PDB file of C-alpha atoms in Angstrom:
ATOM      1  CA  MET D   2     -10.000   3.406  -1.359  1.00 81.00           C
ATOM      2  CA  ILE D   3     -10.090   3.459   2.395  1.00 85.00           C
ATOM      3  CA  TYR D   4      -9.084   5.814   4.702  1.00 85.00           C
ATOM      4  CA  HIS D   5      -9.024   7.375   8.471  1.00 84.00           C
ATOM      5  CA  SER D   6     -10.813  10.707   7.721  1.00 82.00           C
ATOM      6  CA  SER D   7      -9.671  12.054  10.996  1.00 85.00           C
ATOM      7  CA  PHE D   8      -5.655  11.401   9.584  1.00 90.00           C
ATOM      8  CA  ASN D   9      -4.072  14.900   8.337  1.00 93.00           C
ATOM      9  CA  PHE D  10      -3.330  14.035   4.387  1.00 94.00           C
ATOM     10  CA  PRO D  11      -2.626  17.441   3.977  1.00 94.00           C
ATOM     11  CA  GLN D  12      -0.096  18.281   6.047  1.00 95.00           C
ATOM     12  CA  VAL D  13       1.657  15.003   4.764  1.00 97.00           C
ATOM     13  CA  LYS D  14       5.343  15.845   2.142  1.00 97.00           C
ATOM     14  CA  THR D  15       7.328  12.900   2.998  1.00 98.00           C
ATOM     15  CA  TYR D  16       7.343   9.529   3.254  1.00 98.00           C
ATOM     16  CA  SER D  17       9.917   5.957   3.444  1.00 97.00           C
ATOM     17  CA  PHE D  18       9.219   2.206   3.430  1.00 94.00           C
ATOM     18  CA  TYR D  19       9.664   0.003   6.169  1.00 89.00           C
ATOM     19  CA  GLN D  20      13.567  -1.109   6.377  1.00 85.00           C
ATOM     20  CA  SER D  21      14.168  -4.956   4.939  1.00 80.00           C
ATOM     21  CA  ASP D  22      14.712  -5.973   8.887  1.00 77.00           C
ATOM     22  CA  SER D  23      11.104  -5.213   9.578  1.00 77.00           C
ATOM     23  CA  THR D  24       7.890  -7.045  11.028  1.00 71.00           C
ATOM     24  CA  PHE D  25       6.166  -5.381   7.459  1.00 73.00           C
ATOM     25  CA  PHE D  26       8.535  -7.715   5.180  1.00 73.00           C
ATOM     26  CA  ASP D  27       8.455 -10.746   7.397  1.00 70.00           C
ATOM     27  CA  SER D  28       4.713 -10.398   6.036  1.00 70.00           C
ATOM     28  CA  GLN D  29       5.013 -11.893   3.341  1.00 72.00           C
ATOM     29  CA  SER D  30       7.456 -13.816   1.661  1.00 76.00           C
ATOM     30  CA  LEU D  31       7.654 -11.519  -2.251  1.00 82.00           C
ATOM     31  CA  SER D  32      11.264 -11.583  -4.200  1.00 81.00           C
ATOM     32  CA  HIS D  33      13.934  -9.196  -4.348  1.00 82.00           C
ATOM     33  CA  SER D  34      13.132  -7.738  -7.530  1.00 85.00           C
ATOM     34  CA  GLN D  35       9.121  -7.875  -7.098  1.00 87.00           C
ATOM     35  CA  ARG D  36      10.259  -5.587  -4.297  1.00 89.00           C
ATOM     36  CA  ASN D  37      12.092  -3.717  -6.099  1.00 90.00           C
ATOM     37  CA  ARG D  38       9.379  -3.115  -8.895  1.00 92.00           C
ATOM     38  CA  ILE D  39       6.283  -2.171  -6.349  1.00 95.00           C
ATOM     39  CA  GLU D  40       8.770   0.178  -4.210  1.00 95.00           C
ATOM     40  CA  ILE D  41      10.351   1.783  -7.491  1.00 96.00           C
ATOM     41  CA  ALA D  42       6.947   2.550  -9.078  1.00 97.00           C
ATOM     42  CA  ILE D  43       5.518   4.053  -5.662  1.00 98.00           C
ATOM     43  CA  GLU D  44       8.525   5.981  -5.646  1.00 98.00           C
ATOM     44  CA  ASN D  45       8.503   7.436  -9.239  1.00 98.00           C
ATOM     45  CA  SER D  46       4.629   8.076  -8.385  1.00 97.00           C
ATOM     46  CA  LEU D  47       4.258   9.907  -5.194  1.00 97.00           C
ATOM     47  CA  ASN D  48       7.718  11.474  -6.319  1.00 97.00           C
ATOM     48  CA  GLU D  49       5.245  13.223  -9.760  1.00 96.00           C
ATOM     49  CA  GLN D  50       2.575  14.049  -7.010  1.00 96.00           C
ATOM     50  CA  GLY D  51       5.262  16.312  -4.945  1.00 96.00           C
ATOM     51  CA  PHE D  52       6.161  13.947  -1.818  1.00 97.00           C
ATOM     52  CA  VAL D  53       9.873  13.716  -0.715  1.00 98.00           C
ATOM     53  CA  TYR D  54      11.672  10.465   0.445  1.00 97.00           C
ATOM     54  CA  THR D  55      12.969  10.633   3.511  1.00 97.00           C
ATOM     55  CA  ASP D  56      14.218   8.644   6.272  1.00 95.00           C
ATOM     56  CA  ILE D  57      12.256   6.244   8.266  1.00 94.00           C
ATOM     57  CA  GLU D  58      12.398   8.614  11.198  1.00 95.00           C
ATOM     58  CA  ASN D  59      11.312  11.732   9.668  1.00 97.00           C
ATOM     59  CA  ALA D  60       8.279  10.423   7.189  1.00 98.00           C
ATOM     60  CA  ASP D  61       4.958  11.716   7.383  1.00 98.00           C
ATOM     61  CA  VAL D  62       3.946   7.902   6.003  1.00 97.00           C
ATOM     62  CA  ILE D  63       5.770   4.830   5.931  1.00 96.00           C
ATOM     63  CA  VAL D  64       4.100   3.295   2.295  1.00 96.00           C
ATOM     64  CA  THR D  65       3.532  -0.707   2.566  1.00 94.00           C
ATOM     65  CA  TYR D  66       2.513  -3.050   0.427  1.00 94.00           C
ATOM     66  CA  HIS D  67       1.397  -6.719  -0.256  1.00 92.00           C
ATOM     67  CA  ILE D  68       0.416  -8.912  -3.165  1.00 91.00           C
ATOM     68  CA  VAL D  69      -2.795 -10.759  -2.149  1.00 88.00           C
ATOM     69  CA  LYS D  70      -2.584 -14.543  -2.244  1.00 84.00           C
ATOM     70  CA  ARG D  71      -4.003 -17.354  -1.447  1.00 76.00           C
ATOM     71  CA  ASN D  72      -2.618 -18.007   1.332  1.00 74.00           C
ATOM     72  CA  HIS D  73      -5.604 -16.026   4.249  1.00 78.00           C
ATOM     73  CA  LYS D  74      -2.684 -16.290   7.115  1.00 81.00           C
ATOM     74  CA  ASP D  75      -0.262 -13.959   5.161  1.00 83.00           C
ATOM     75  CA  TYR D  76      -2.664 -11.167   4.486  1.00 84.00           C
ATOM     76  CA  GLN D  77      -3.902 -11.471   8.397  1.00 85.00           C
ATOM     77  CA  ALA D  78      -0.005 -11.129   9.244  1.00 84.00           C
ATOM     78  CA  TYR D  79      -0.043  -8.190   6.744  1.00 87.00           C
ATOM     79  CA  ASN D  80      -3.045  -6.254   8.017  1.00 88.00           C
ATOM     80  CA  LYS D  81      -1.046  -7.104  11.338  1.00 87.00           C
ATOM     81  CA  ALA D  82       2.325  -5.658  10.127  1.00 86.00           C
ATOM     82  CA  VAL D  83       0.428  -2.669   9.681  1.00 89.00           C
ATOM     83  CA  LEU D  84      -2.182  -2.700  12.586  1.00 88.00           C
ATOM     84  CA  PHE D  85      -5.546  -2.632   9.421  1.00 87.00           C
ATOM     85  CA  CYS D  86      -8.440  -3.655  10.761  1.00 75.00           C
ATOM     86  CA  SER D  87     -10.838  -4.963   8.672  1.00 65.00           C
ATOM     87  CA  HIS D  88     -13.640  -4.603  11.879  1.00 65.00           C
ATOM     88  CA  CYS D  89     -13.242  -1.189  12.672  1.00 65.00           C
ATOM     89  CA  LEU D  90     -14.310  -0.392   9.027  1.00 57.00           C
ATOM     90  CA  LYS D  91     -17.793   0.933  10.388  1.00 56.00           C
ATOM     91  CA  ALA D  92     -16.423   2.950  12.559  1.00 57.00           C
ATOM     92  CA  ASN D  93     -17.282   6.379  11.896  1.00 48.00           C
ATOM     93  CA  THR D  94     -13.528   8.120  11.497  1.00 57.00           C
ATOM     94  CA  TRP D  95     -12.885   5.721   7.986  1.00 55.00           C
ATOM     95  CA  GLN D  96     -14.375   7.105   4.683  1.00 58.00           C
ATOM     96  CA  GLN D  97     -14.953   4.423   2.265  1.00 57.00           C
ATOM     97  CA  ASP D  98     -15.183   6.148  -1.476  1.00 56.00           C
ATOM     98  CA  ASN D  99     -17.461   3.064  -3.095  1.00 52.00           C
ATOM     99  CA  ASN D 100     -18.793  -0.116  -1.886  1.00 47.00           C
ATOM    100  CA  ASP D 101     -17.764  -2.617  -3.406  1.00 48.00           C
ATOM    101  CA  TRP D 102     -14.243  -2.470  -1.850  1.00 52.00           C
ATOM    102  CA  VAL D 103     -13.004  -6.037  -2.028  1.00 62.00           C
ATOM    103  CA  VAL D 104      -9.571  -7.716  -0.455  1.00 72.00           C
ATOM    104  CA  TYR D 105      -9.508 -10.757  -3.516  1.00 69.00           C
ATOM    105  CA  PRO D 106      -6.486 -12.871  -4.782  1.00 77.00           C
ATOM    106  CA  GLY D 107      -4.062 -11.383  -6.733  1.00 85.00           C
ATOM    107  CA  GLY D 108      -4.761  -7.553  -6.079  1.00 90.00           C
ATOM    108  CA  LEU D 109      -2.220  -5.526  -4.503  1.00 94.00           C
ATOM    109  CA  ILE D 110      -2.505  -3.559  -1.795  1.00 94.00           C
ATOM    110  CA  ILE D 111      -0.875  -0.102  -0.832  1.00 96.00           C
ATOM    111  CA  ASP D 112      -1.363   1.068   3.068  1.00 95.00           C
ATOM    112  CA  LEU D 113      -0.236   3.955   4.332  1.00 96.00           C
ATOM    113  CA  VAL D 114       0.702   3.674   7.682  1.00 95.00           C
ATOM    114  CA  ASP D 115       0.879   6.752  10.795  1.00 95.00           C
ATOM    115  CA  PRO D 116       4.280   6.578  11.998  1.00 95.00           C
ATOM    116  CA  LYS D 117       3.620   7.831  15.150  1.00 94.00           C
ATOM    117  CA  ARG D 118       0.869   5.194  15.929  1.00 91.00           C
ATOM    118  CA  ASN D 119       2.703   2.246  13.167  1.00 90.00           C
ATOM    119  CA  ARG D 120      -1.134   2.086  12.245  1.00 91.00           C
ATOM    120  CA  SER D 121      -2.309   1.852   8.344  1.00 92.00           C
ATOM    121  CA  VAL D 122      -4.086   5.031   7.702  1.00 92.00           C
ATOM    122  CA  TRP D 123      -4.776   4.685   3.982  1.00 93.00           C
ATOM    123  CA  ARG D 124      -5.544   1.579   1.797  1.00 91.00           C
ATOM    124  CA  SER D 125      -5.964   0.765  -1.541  1.00 92.00           C
ATOM    125  CA  ILE D 126      -6.635  -2.129  -3.301  1.00 92.00           C
ATOM    126  CA  TYR D 127      -5.736  -3.331  -7.414  1.00 93.00           C
ATOM    127  CA  PRO D 128      -5.613  -5.906  -9.346  1.00 91.00           C
ATOM    128  CA  LEU D 129      -3.100  -7.332 -11.012  1.00 91.00           C
ATOM    129  CA  LYS D 130      -3.891  -9.196 -13.918  1.00 85.00           C
ATOM    130  CA  TYR D 131      -0.656 -10.723 -15.207  1.00 81.00           C
ATOM    131  CA  ASP D 132      -1.005 -13.664 -17.847  1.00 82.00           C
ATOM    132  CA  GLN D 133       1.018 -16.724 -16.840  1.00 78.00           C
ATOM    133  CA  LYS D 134       2.486 -15.126 -20.524  1.00 85.00           C
ATOM    134  CA  ASP D 135       3.580 -12.464 -19.511  1.00 82.00           C
ATOM    135  CA  ASN D 136       7.248 -11.586 -18.843  1.00 87.00           C
ATOM    136  CA  SER D 137       8.928  -9.541 -16.399  1.00 86.00           C
ATOM    137  CA  LYS D 138       8.521  -5.954 -18.392  1.00 90.00           C
ATOM    138  CA  ILE D 139       4.465  -6.305 -18.612  1.00 90.00           C
ATOM    139  CA  GLN D 140       4.115  -7.459 -15.318  1.00 88.00           C
ATOM    140  CA  ASN D 141       6.538  -4.085 -14.613  1.00 91.00           C
ATOM    141  CA  GLU D 142       3.729  -2.436 -16.655  1.00 94.00           C
ATOM    142  CA  ILE D 143       0.841  -3.694 -14.898  1.00 93.00           C
ATOM    143  CA  ILE D 144       2.105  -2.950 -11.516  1.00 95.00           C
ATOM    144  CA  ILE D 145       3.391   0.989 -13.067  1.00 96.00           C
ATOM    145  CA  GLU D 146      -0.575   1.253 -13.799  1.00 96.00           C
ATOM    146  CA  ALA D 147      -1.916  -0.047 -10.937  1.00 96.00           C
ATOM    147  CA  VAL D 148       0.164   1.259  -8.596  1.00 97.00           C
ATOM    148  CA  ASP D 149      -0.424   5.619 -10.257  1.00 97.00           C
ATOM    149  CA  ILE D 150      -3.908   4.265 -10.535  1.00 95.00           C
ATOM    150  CA  MET D 151      -3.907   3.950  -6.123  1.00 96.00           C
ATOM    151  CA  LEU D 152      -1.902   6.617  -5.321  1.00 97.00           C
ATOM    152  CA  MET D 153      -3.622   8.715  -7.711  1.00 94.00           C
ATOM    153  CA  GLN D 154      -7.166   8.714  -5.033  1.00 92.00           C
ATOM    154  CA  TYR D 155      -4.581  10.055  -2.046  1.00 92.00           C
ATOM    155  CA  PRO D 156      -6.899  12.540  -0.018  1.00 86.00           C
ATOM    156  CA  GLY D 157      -6.577  16.010  -0.643  1.00 71.00           C
ATOM    157  CA  LYS D 158      -5.040  15.899  -4.060  1.00 63.00           C
TER     158      LYS D 158
END
């Protein structure tokens, strides 16, 4: 997990998602069922932690997500959509909780975006280790586990 240390994470009480007509949605091609699985897992995890879903105009953070594929252009488009700057990571306003933060194919990325700046202020990545024979139920369980592990790392919790 990596985050912008000057963002006021303890003040965050509400969250939302970008709508389907946003730049965020254009940054990757996921099926509706994949999007639903991820968003429901995020909602359940955040709600269990005491955060409240609200409309985007009133949200303290906007939650985005991306599944890293082999196409590097998709990853770049996603970073552009959430204004995530990998070169900025060395700036002293970013805090990294581990030294092995790496982006890899098959990883699920979750970003928390500051709606005032439309910029990512928190990012986590976790491997979705699907097996080719995994059915949708197993894939859903893998997503839920990954999302829970990622969001439990929220600063200030």
